[in-house]
Coordinates of N, CA and C in Angstrom, one line a residue:
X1 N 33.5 70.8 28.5 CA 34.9 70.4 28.7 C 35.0 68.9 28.5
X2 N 34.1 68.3 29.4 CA 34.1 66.6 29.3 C 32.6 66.2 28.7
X3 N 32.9 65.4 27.5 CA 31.8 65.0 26.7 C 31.1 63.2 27.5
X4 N 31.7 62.7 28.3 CA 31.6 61.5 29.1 C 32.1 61.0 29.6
X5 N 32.7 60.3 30.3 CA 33.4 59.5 31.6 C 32.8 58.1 31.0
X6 N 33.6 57.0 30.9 CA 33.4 55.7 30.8 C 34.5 54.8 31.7
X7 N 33.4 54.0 32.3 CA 34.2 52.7 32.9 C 33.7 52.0 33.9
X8 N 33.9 51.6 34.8 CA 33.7 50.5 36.5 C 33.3 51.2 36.7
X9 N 31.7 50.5 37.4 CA 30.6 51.3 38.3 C 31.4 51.1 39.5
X10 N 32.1 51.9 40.5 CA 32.6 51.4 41.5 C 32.0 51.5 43.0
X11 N 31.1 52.6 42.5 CA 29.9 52.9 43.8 C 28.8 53.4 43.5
X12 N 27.9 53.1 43.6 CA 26.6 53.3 43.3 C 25.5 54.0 44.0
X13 N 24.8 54.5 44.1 CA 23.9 55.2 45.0 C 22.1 56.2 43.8
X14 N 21.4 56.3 44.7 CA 20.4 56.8 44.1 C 20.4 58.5 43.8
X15 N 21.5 59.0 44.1 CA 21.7 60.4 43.9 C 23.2 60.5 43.5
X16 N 24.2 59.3 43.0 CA 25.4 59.7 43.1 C 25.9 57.9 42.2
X17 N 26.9 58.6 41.7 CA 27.7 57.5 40.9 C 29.1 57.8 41.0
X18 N 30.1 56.3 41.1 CA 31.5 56.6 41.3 C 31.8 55.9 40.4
X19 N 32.7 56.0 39.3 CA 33.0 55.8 37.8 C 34.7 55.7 38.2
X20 N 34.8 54.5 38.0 CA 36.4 54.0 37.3 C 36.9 54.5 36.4
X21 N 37.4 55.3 36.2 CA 38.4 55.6 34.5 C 40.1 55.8 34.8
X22 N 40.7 55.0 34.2 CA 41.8 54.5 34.0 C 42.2 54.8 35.2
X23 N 42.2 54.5 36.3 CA 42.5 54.3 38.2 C 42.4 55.6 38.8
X24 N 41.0 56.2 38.4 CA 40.1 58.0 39.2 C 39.4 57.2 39.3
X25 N 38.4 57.6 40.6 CA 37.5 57.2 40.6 C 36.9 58.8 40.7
X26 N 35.4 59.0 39.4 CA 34.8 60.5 39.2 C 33.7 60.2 40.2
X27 N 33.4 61.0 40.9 CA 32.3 61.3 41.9 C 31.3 62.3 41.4
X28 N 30.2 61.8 40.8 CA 29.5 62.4 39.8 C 27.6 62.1 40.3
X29 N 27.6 63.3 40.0 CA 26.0 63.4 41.1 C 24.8 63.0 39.6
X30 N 23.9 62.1 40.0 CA 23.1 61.4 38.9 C 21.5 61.6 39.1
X31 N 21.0 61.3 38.3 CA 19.5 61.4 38.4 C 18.7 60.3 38.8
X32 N 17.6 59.5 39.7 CA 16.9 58.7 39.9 C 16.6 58.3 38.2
X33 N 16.5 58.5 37.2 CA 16.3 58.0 35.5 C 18.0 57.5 35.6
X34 N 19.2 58.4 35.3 CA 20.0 57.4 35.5 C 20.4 56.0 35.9
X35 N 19.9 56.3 37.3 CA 20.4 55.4 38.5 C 19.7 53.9 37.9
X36 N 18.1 54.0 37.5 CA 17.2 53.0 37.0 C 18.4 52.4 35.9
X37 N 19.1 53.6 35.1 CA 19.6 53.0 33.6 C 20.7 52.0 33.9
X38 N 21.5 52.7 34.7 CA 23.0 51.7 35.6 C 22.9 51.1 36.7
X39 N 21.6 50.8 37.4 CA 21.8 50.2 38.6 C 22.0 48.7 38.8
X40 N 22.3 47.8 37.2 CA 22.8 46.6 37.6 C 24.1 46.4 36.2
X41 N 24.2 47.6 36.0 CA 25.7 47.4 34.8 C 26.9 47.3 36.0
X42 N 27.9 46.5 35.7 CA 29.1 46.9 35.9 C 29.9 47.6 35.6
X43 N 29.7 48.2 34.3 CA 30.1 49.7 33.4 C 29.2 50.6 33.0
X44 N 29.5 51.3 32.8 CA 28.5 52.5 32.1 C 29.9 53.9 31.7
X45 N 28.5 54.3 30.9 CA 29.2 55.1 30.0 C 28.3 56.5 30.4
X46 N 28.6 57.6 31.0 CA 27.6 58.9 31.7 C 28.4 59.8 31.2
X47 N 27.4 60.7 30.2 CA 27.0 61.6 29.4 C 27.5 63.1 30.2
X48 N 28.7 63.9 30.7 CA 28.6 64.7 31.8 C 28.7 66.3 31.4
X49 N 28.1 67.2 32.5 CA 27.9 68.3 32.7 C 29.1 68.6 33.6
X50 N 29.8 69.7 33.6 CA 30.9 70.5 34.3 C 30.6 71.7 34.9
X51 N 30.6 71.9 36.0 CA 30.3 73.3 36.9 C 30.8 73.5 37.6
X52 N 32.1 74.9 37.2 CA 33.1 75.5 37.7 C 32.2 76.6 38.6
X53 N 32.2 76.6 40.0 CA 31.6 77.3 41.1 C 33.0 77.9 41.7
X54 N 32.7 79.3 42.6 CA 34.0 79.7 43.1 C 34.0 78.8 44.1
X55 N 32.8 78.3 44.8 CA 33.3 77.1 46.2 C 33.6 75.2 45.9
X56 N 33.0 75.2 44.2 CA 33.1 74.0 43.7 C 32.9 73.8 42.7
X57 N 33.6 72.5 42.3 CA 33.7 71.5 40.8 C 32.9 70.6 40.9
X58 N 32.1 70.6 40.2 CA 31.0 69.5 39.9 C 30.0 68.7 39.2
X59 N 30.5 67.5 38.8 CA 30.2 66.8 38.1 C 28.4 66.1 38.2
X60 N 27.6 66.3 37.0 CA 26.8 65.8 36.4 C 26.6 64.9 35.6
X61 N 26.5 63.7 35.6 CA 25.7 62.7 35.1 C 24.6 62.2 34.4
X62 N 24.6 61.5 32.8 CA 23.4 60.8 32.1 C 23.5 60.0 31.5
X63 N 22.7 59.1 31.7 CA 23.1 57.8 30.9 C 22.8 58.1 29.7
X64 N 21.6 59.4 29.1 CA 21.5 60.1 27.9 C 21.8 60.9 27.3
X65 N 22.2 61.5 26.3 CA 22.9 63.1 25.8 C 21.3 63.5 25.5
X66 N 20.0 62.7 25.8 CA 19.4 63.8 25.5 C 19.0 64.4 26.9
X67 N 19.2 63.6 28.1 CA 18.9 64.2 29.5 C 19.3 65.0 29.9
X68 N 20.8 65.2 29.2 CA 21.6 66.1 29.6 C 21.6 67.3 28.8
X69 N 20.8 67.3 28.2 CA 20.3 68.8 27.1 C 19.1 69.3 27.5
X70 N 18.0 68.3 28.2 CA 17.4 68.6 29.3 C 18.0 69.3 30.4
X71 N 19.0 69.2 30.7 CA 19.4 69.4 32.2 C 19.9 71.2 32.0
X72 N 20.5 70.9 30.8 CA 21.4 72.2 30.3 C 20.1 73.4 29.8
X73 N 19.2 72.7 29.2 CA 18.2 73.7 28.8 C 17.6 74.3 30.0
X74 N 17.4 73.5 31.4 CA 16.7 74.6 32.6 C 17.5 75.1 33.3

């Protein structure tokens, strides 16, 4: 459904990124390889996965489309 999220790193964490896009902030769960990629951008641009659960919606993160075909392949 969403091919990326781009904008303001607004919160940062080693398991977790908060992304600025046009005044959302996306709460989007990331990988330690990520976190290395964006941990001193003030933007970034993350590559995302979508998982419709009956208890939840939840967002995946990559700073690579090839990580994320990793992620999708297991």
């Amino acid at each position: 459904m969403y091919e990326y999220i781009s904008g303001k790193v607004a919160e940062l964490a080693p398991t977790y990124a908060v992304i600025e896009a046009v005044g959302v902030g996306y709460y989007i769960n990331i990988s330690l390889q990520t976190f290395s990629a964006i941990e001193h951008c003030a933007e970034a641009r993350l590559y995302v996965h979508f998982v419709v659960r009956e208890d939840a919606q939840t967002l995946y993160g990559f700073a690579a489309k090839e990580e994320r075909e990793l992620f999708r392949a297991l």
